Each structure stands twice: as structure tokens, then as C-alpha cells.
Amino acid sequence: MIKTINKDLNILKQVSQPATKSDLPLGQDLKDTLTANAQRCVGMAANMIGVNKRVIIAAIGPLQVVMFNPQLIAKRGPYQTEEGCLSLTGQRATTRYQQIKVRFYNDQWQVQELALTGFPAEIVQHELDHCDGILI
């Protein structure tokens, strides 16, 4: 179901709670909401749709990858960039890493690891920050 984008900073600054198998339907809400905002958005976290759970989605090429309880397990190559966010106005400076590895549960509740570089890595880092209550 397409959800409204949350802009309440008090909610966005909260650290997300771990997801459980019962949160699997949240993945579909994130897919639907990302698809509805695809012209201006490439990723989102559950708190952006008002759910305080550690779940993100990232558009990686033509795929929408939902990650439950994602954890950054490796990072390399820091750089400075500017990012925007559907929940915030304007662009903000931030530090990101060119190469990352993330571990997460997929929509079958299987542990996965994914190595990402460039823009897909930046998207995932932005959404991981949301899970940790960090706003750019």
C-alpha cells in the first residue's frame, strides 16, 4: 500500500527497532511507496513511512531491494557529497563511502550479503542513517 511520506523530525530522529518476520509485509508497503515516488526518490527507510522498524529499500538499477535489519559490515573510500531526502527540504553535505558491504535479511528471511559501489552504495548508506536516527 502506498504510504504518506513522514516529515516529522521527532520520529525521523529515533533509532529504529529491529524488524521481525512479522514485519515482512512492510516490504511491500516500501515497494509501493517507492514506486509511487520513483521520479524523485531512489530509496527509503520504514521510518519515512511512519514505521519505526529497521527496514529499508533501495533502487539498485532496475531492482528494488528490501533489506530487513541491514548492517554495514565493511566500508572503504570516504568522499564528500550532497544528498536530498523526501522527508527533508533541500540538499545537505555528508560523508559517504565508495565501497560498502551490507548484511541483511531478505523477504524470505534469509541472511544475505551485498557488496555495493558508487551510487547504489550511497543510497544504502543514506537509508542506514535513517535507521540510526541520523538525518543528513
XYZ file of N, CA and C in Angstrom:
408
model
N 0.835 -1.174 0.000
C 0.000 0.000 0.000
C 0.891 1.253 0.000
N 0.537 2.222 -0.802
C 1.283 3.481 -0.850
C 1.022 4.251 0.446
N 2.107 4.665 1.086
C 2.018 5.375 2.357
C 2.444 6.833 2.179
N 1.998 7.675 3.100
C 2.382 9.082 3.122
C 3.811 9.205 3.631
N 4.585 10.119 3.047
C 5.967 10.345 3.483
C 5.960 11.149 4.774
N 6.619 10.611 5.790
C 6.727 11.236 7.108
C 7.772 12.353 7.069
N 7.432 13.505 7.589
C 8.367 14.630 7.664
C 8.572 15.101 9.107
N 8.071 14.332 10.071
C 8.179 14.670 11.483
C 9.582 14.334 11.984
N 10.375 15.369 12.262
C 11.772 15.163 12.674
C 11.880 14.392 13.977
N 10.906 14.534 14.875
C 10.940 13.785 16.132
C 10.883 12.281 15.880
N 10.129 11.859 14.898
C 10.050 10.433 14.547
C 11.298 10.016 13.776
N 11.716 10.845 12.828
C 12.864 10.505 11.987
C 14.173 10.409 12.775
N 14.273 11.099 13.894
C 15.499 11.076 14.697
C 15.562 9.897 15.669
N 14.517 9.099 15.726
C 14.514 7.939 16.620
C 15.265 6.771 15.973
N 16.010 6.032 16.784
C 16.672 4.830 16.303
C 15.601 3.767 16.079
N 15.637 3.140 14.920
C 14.631 2.136 14.574
C 14.804 0.859 15.381
N 13.687 0.215 15.655
C 13.672 -1.064 16.364
C 13.949 -2.202 15.372
N 14.556 -3.292 15.827
C 14.799 -4.420 14.919
C 13.492 -4.944 14.323
N 13.570 -5.344 13.070
C 12.423 -5.959 12.400
C 12.358 -7.437 12.768
N 11.162 -8.001 12.664
C 10.951 -9.430 12.870
C 10.244 -9.987 11.633
N 10.083 -11.287 11.591
C 9.374 -11.906 10.467
C 7.973 -11.337 10.298
N 7.364 -10.928 11.388
C 6.008 -10.375 11.297
C 5.990 -9.030 10.564
N 7.172 -8.441 10.351
C 7.261 -7.165 9.627
C 7.447 -7.355 8.124
N 7.470 -8.596 7.638
C 7.677 -8.830 6.209
C 6.709 -8.053 5.314
N 5.420 -7.888 5.663
C 4.515 -7.105 4.810
C 4.953 -5.642 4.636
N 5.744 -5.139 5.550
C 6.255 -3.775 5.440
C 7.081 -3.600 4.162
N 7.722 -4.667 3.717
C 8.491 -4.615 2.476
C 7.628 -4.209 1.290
N 6.405 -4.729 1.229
C 5.504 -4.373 0.124
C 5.077 -2.915 0.208
N 4.826 -2.418 1.420
C 4.480 -1.006 1.573
C 5.620 -0.119 1.086
N 6.862 -0.508 1.401
C 8.010 0.271 0.938
C 8.129 0.207 -0.585
N 7.917 -0.958 -1.170
C 7.966 -1.082 -2.642
C 6.907 -0.200 -3.295
N 5.689 -0.280 -2.785
C 4.590 0.510 -3.362
C 4.867 2.009 -3.242
N 5.360 2.421 -2.085
C 5.610 3.844 -1.850
C 6.791 4.336 -2.663
N 7.845 3.523 -2.772
C 8.990 3.908 -3.606
C 8.566 4.009 -5.073
N 7.790 3.053 -5.541
C 7.313 3.089 -6.932
C 6.505 4.358 -7.188
N 5.650 4.730 -6.253
C 4.821 5.928 -6.406
C 5.654 7.207 -6.421
N 6.858 7.159 -5.842
C 7.734 8.333 -5.766
C 9.001 8.174 -6.599
N 8.999 7.242 -7.536
C 10.207 6.865 -8.277
C 10.844 8.019 -9.055
N 10.078 8.998 -9.456
C 10.651 10.109 -10.220
C 11.482 11.043 -9.356
N 11.346 10.928 -8.019
C 12.094 11.825 -7.148
C 12.749 11.115 -5.969
N 12.783 9.771 -6.020
C 13.297 9.020 -4.884
C 13.903 7.694 -5.352
N 15.026 7.295 -4.735
C 15.696 6.037 -5.093
C 15.831 5.086 -3.911
N 15.325 5.498 -2.751
C 15.388 4.635 -1.581
C 14.584 5.232 -0.452
N 14.253 4.405 0.514
C 13.584 4.906 1.708
C 13.723 3.899 2.833
N 13.521 4.430 4.028
C 13.531 3.613 5.240
C 12.122 3.590 5.805
N 11.840 2.573 6.607
C 10.492 2.416 7.156
C 10.038 3.630 7.958
N 10.974 4.309 8.637
C 10.544 5.475 9.425
C 10.064 6.617 8.527
N 10.443 6.583 7.266
C 9.960 7.598 6.323
C 8.480 7.409 5.993
N 7.940 6.222 6.300
C 6.507 5.996 6.119
C 5.838 5.770 7.483
N 6.524 6.231 8.542
C 5.932 6.249 9.864
C 6.038 4.964 10.672
N 6.907 4.037 10.258
C 7.063 2.775 10.977
C 8.478 2.710 11.536
N 8.605 2.624 12.837
C 9.909 2.655 13.497
C 10.547 1.259 13.538
N 10.819 0.711 12.362
C 11.449 -0.607 12.227
C 12.664 -0.481 11.316
N 13.642 -1.339 11.547
C 14.887 -1.315 10.784
C 14.692 -2.067 9.464
N 14.057 -1.368 8.510
C 13.792 -1.910 7.177
C 14.027 -0.790 6.173
N 14.749 -1.113 5.093
C 14.994 -0.133 4.039
C 14.714 -0.751 2.675
N 14.609 0.115 1.687
C 14.514 -0.310 0.295
C 15.429 0.590 -0.512
N 16.090 0.006 -1.516
C 16.963 0.775 -2.401
C 16.715 0.342 -3.834
N 16.617 1.319 -4.725
C 16.519 1.035 -6.153
C 17.946 0.849 -6.665
N 18.277 -0.383 -6.989
C 19.616 -0.710 -7.480
C 19.445 -1.133 -8.928
N 19.713 -0.187 -9.825
C 19.400 -0.420 -11.228
C 17.896 -0.590 -11.357
N 17.449 -1.627 -12.066
C 16.003 -1.841 -12.225
C 15.358 -2.575 -11.047
N 16.160 -3.009 -10.086
C 15.641 -3.781 -8.963
C 15.366 -2.920 -7.738
N 14.322 -3.270 -7.021
C 14.047 -2.673 -5.718
C 14.399 -3.730 -4.679
N 15.429 -3.453 -3.885
C 15.921 -4.424 -2.911
C 15.477 -3.994 -1.516
N 14.674 -4.840 -0.870
C 14.230 -4.600 0.500
C 15.200 -5.316 1.434
N 15.632 -4.606 2.476
C 16.575 -5.162 3.447
C 15.993 -5.025 4.849
N 15.850 -6.162 5.518
C 15.380 -6.193 6.899
C 16.597 -6.293 7.812
N 16.656 -5.428 8.818
C 17.768 -5.371 9.773
C 19.135 -5.253 9.085
N 19.264 -4.318 8.137
C 20.544 -4.169 7.447
C 21.630 -3.642 8.378
N 22.839 -4.163 8.159
C 24.000 -3.727 8.925
C 25.155 -3.500 7.957
N 25.807 -2.376 8.099
C 27.006 -2.085 7.323
C 28.149 -2.871 7.950
N 28.763 -3.773 7.188
C 29.829 -4.606 7.756
C 31.204 -4.279 7.187
N 31.260 -3.460 6.141
C 32.549 -3.015 5.593
C 32.323 -1.731 4.816
N 33.346 -0.859 4.836
C 33.264 0.396 4.083
C 34.670 0.820 3.699
N 34.772 1.448 2.519
C 36.075 1.866 2.019
C 35.920 3.049 1.073
N 36.869 3.969 1.140
C 36.894 5.078 0.197
C 35.974 6.225 0.533
N 36.193 6.922 1.648
C 35.307 8.023 2.007
C 35.359 9.166 0.987
N 34.234 9.830 0.814
C 34.158 11.009 -0.057
C 33.038 11.917 0.437
N 33.085 13.156 0.034
C 32.069 14.145 0.391
C 31.070 14.270 -0.754
N 29.797 14.395 -0.403
C 28.752 14.566 -1.402
C 27.612 15.377 -0.793
N 26.625 15.690 -1.603
C 25.398 16.341 -1.139
C 24.228 15.457 -1.516
N 23.272 15.339 -0.592
C 22.110 14.498 -0.819
C 20.833 15.237 -0.460
N 19.762 14.796 -1.071
C 18.433 15.256 -0.713
C 17.657 14.095 -0.120
N 16.454 14.393 0.367
C 15.629 13.373 1.012
C 14.164 13.785 0.899
N 13.303 12.828 0.638
C 11.864 13.130 0.571
C 11.325 13.678 1.881
N 11.935 13.300 2.985
C 11.448 13.736 4.295
C 12.001 15.091 4.714
N 12.957 15.618 3.973
C 13.610 16.880 4.322
C 13.615 17.816 3.123
N 13.824 19.091 3.370
C 13.917 20.047 2.266
C 15.384 20.319 1.943
N 15.661 20.577 0.685
C 16.998 20.981 0.261
C 18.006 19.845 0.190
N 19.247 20.247 -0.055
C 20.386 19.335 -0.148
C 21.282 19.572 1.056
N 21.945 18.517 1.504
C 22.847 18.628 2.655
C 24.137 17.873 2.375
N 25.236 18.404 2.905
C 26.543 17.773 2.748
C 26.668 16.588 3.699
N 27.352 15.547 3.244
C 27.573 14.362 4.072
C 28.792 13.602 3.573
N 29.300 12.721 4.408
C 30.392 11.836 4.026
C 29.806 10.457 3.732
N 30.191 9.876 2.620
C 29.785 8.525 2.237
C 31.039 7.731 1.869
N 30.848 6.443 1.616
C 31.950 5.557 1.243
C 31.677 4.971 -0.130
N 32.709 4.939 -0.957
C 32.594 4.475 -2.338
C 32.228 2.986 -2.409
N 32.767 2.188 -1.494
C 32.501 0.745 -1.491
C 32.000 0.324 -0.113
N 30.926 -0.452 -0.109
C 30.397 -0.963 1.164
C 30.003 -2.425 1.007
N 29.838 -3.074 2.139
C 29.214 -4.396 2.183
C 28.153 -4.330 3.271
N 26.962 -4.818 2.944
C 25.847 -4.784 3.878
C 25.305 -6.205 4.065
N 24.956 -6.528 5.312
C 24.345 -7.821 5.642
C 22.914 -7.545 6.093
N 21.982 -8.371 5.635
C 20.567 -8.147 5.927
C 19.778 -9.434 5.725
N 18.521 -9.399 6.150
C 17.574 -10.467 5.841
C 16.771 -10.031 4.619
N 16.556 -10.966 3.684
C 15.734 -10.651 2.518
C 14.262 -10.937 2.828
N 13.408 -10.857 1.808
C 11.968 -11.042 2.034
C 11.579 -12.504 2.258
N 12.537 -13.415 2.230
C 12.330 -14.817 2.612
C 12.939 -15.096 3.988
N 13.380 -14.036 4.643
C 14.045 -14.067 5.948
C 15.304 -14.931 5.906
N 16.066 -14.766 4.806
C 17.355 -15.420 4.653
C 18.431 -14.353 4.758
N 19.537 -14.686 5.421
C 20.644 -13.746 5.552
C 21.340 -13.604 4.200
N 21.560 -12.362 3.805
C 22.225 -12.040 2.549
C 23.349 -11.054 2.827
N 24.348 -11.045 1.960
C 25.367 -10.002 1.972
C 25.453 -9.448 0.566
N 25.624 -8.148 0.486
C 25.662 -7.479 -0.800
C 26.783 -6.454 -0.789
N 27.670 -6.544 -1.766
C 28.727 -5.551 -1.938
C 28.242 -4.529 -2.960
N 28.364 -3.263 -2.615
C 27.884 -2.186 -3.484
C 28.964 -1.129 -3.654
N 28.947 -0.475 -4.808
C 29.858 0.635 -5.073
C 29.072 1.788 -5.676
N 29.678 2.967 -5.625
C 29.105 4.134 -6.276
C 27.750 4.539 -5.735
N 26.858 4.935 -6.654
C 25.565 5.475 -6.253
C 24.706 4.467 -5.473
N 24.637 3.185 -5.870
C 23.869 2.242 -5.045
C 24.383 2.171 -3.602
N 25.693 2.240 -3.416
C 26.264 2.246 -2.060
C 25.825 3.495 -1.309
N 25.783 4.618 -1.998
C 25.360 5.875 -1.370
C 23.896 5.796 -0.918
N 23.050 5.224 -1.760
C 21.630 5.087 -1.412
C 21.480 4.286 -0.118
N 22.129 3.140 -0.054
C 22.004 2.268 1.116
C 22.543 2.965 2.367
N 23.659 3.677 2.249
C 24.199 4.393 3.411
C 23.226 5.449 3.920
N 22.587 6.164 3.012
C 21.597 7.173 3.391
C 20.456 6.520 4.186
N 19.957 5.400 3.676
C 18.840 4.735 4.347
C 19.266 4.110 5.674
N 20.489 3.599 5.750
C 21.002 3.084 7.029
C 21.062 4.202 8.064
N 21.450 5.398 7.639
C 21.437 6.540 8.554
C 20.033 6.779 9.109
N 19.016 6.672 8.243
C 17.632 6.825 8.713
C 17.335 5.831 9.832
N 17.766 4.594 9.660
C 17.516 3.570 10.678
C 18.175 3.920 12.015
N 19.276 4.627 11.934
C 20.007 5.012 13.140
C 19.593 6.387 13.673
N 18.544 6.962 13.084
C 18.048 8.263 13.546
C 18.936 9.430 13.118
N 19.788 9.199 12.123
C 20.704 10.236 11.637
C 20.099 10.891 10.408
N 19.970 12.208 10.446
C 19.478 12.960 9.303
C 20.643 13.708 8.671
N 20.675 13.692 7.351
C 21.752 14.422 6.674
C 21.581 15.907 6.886
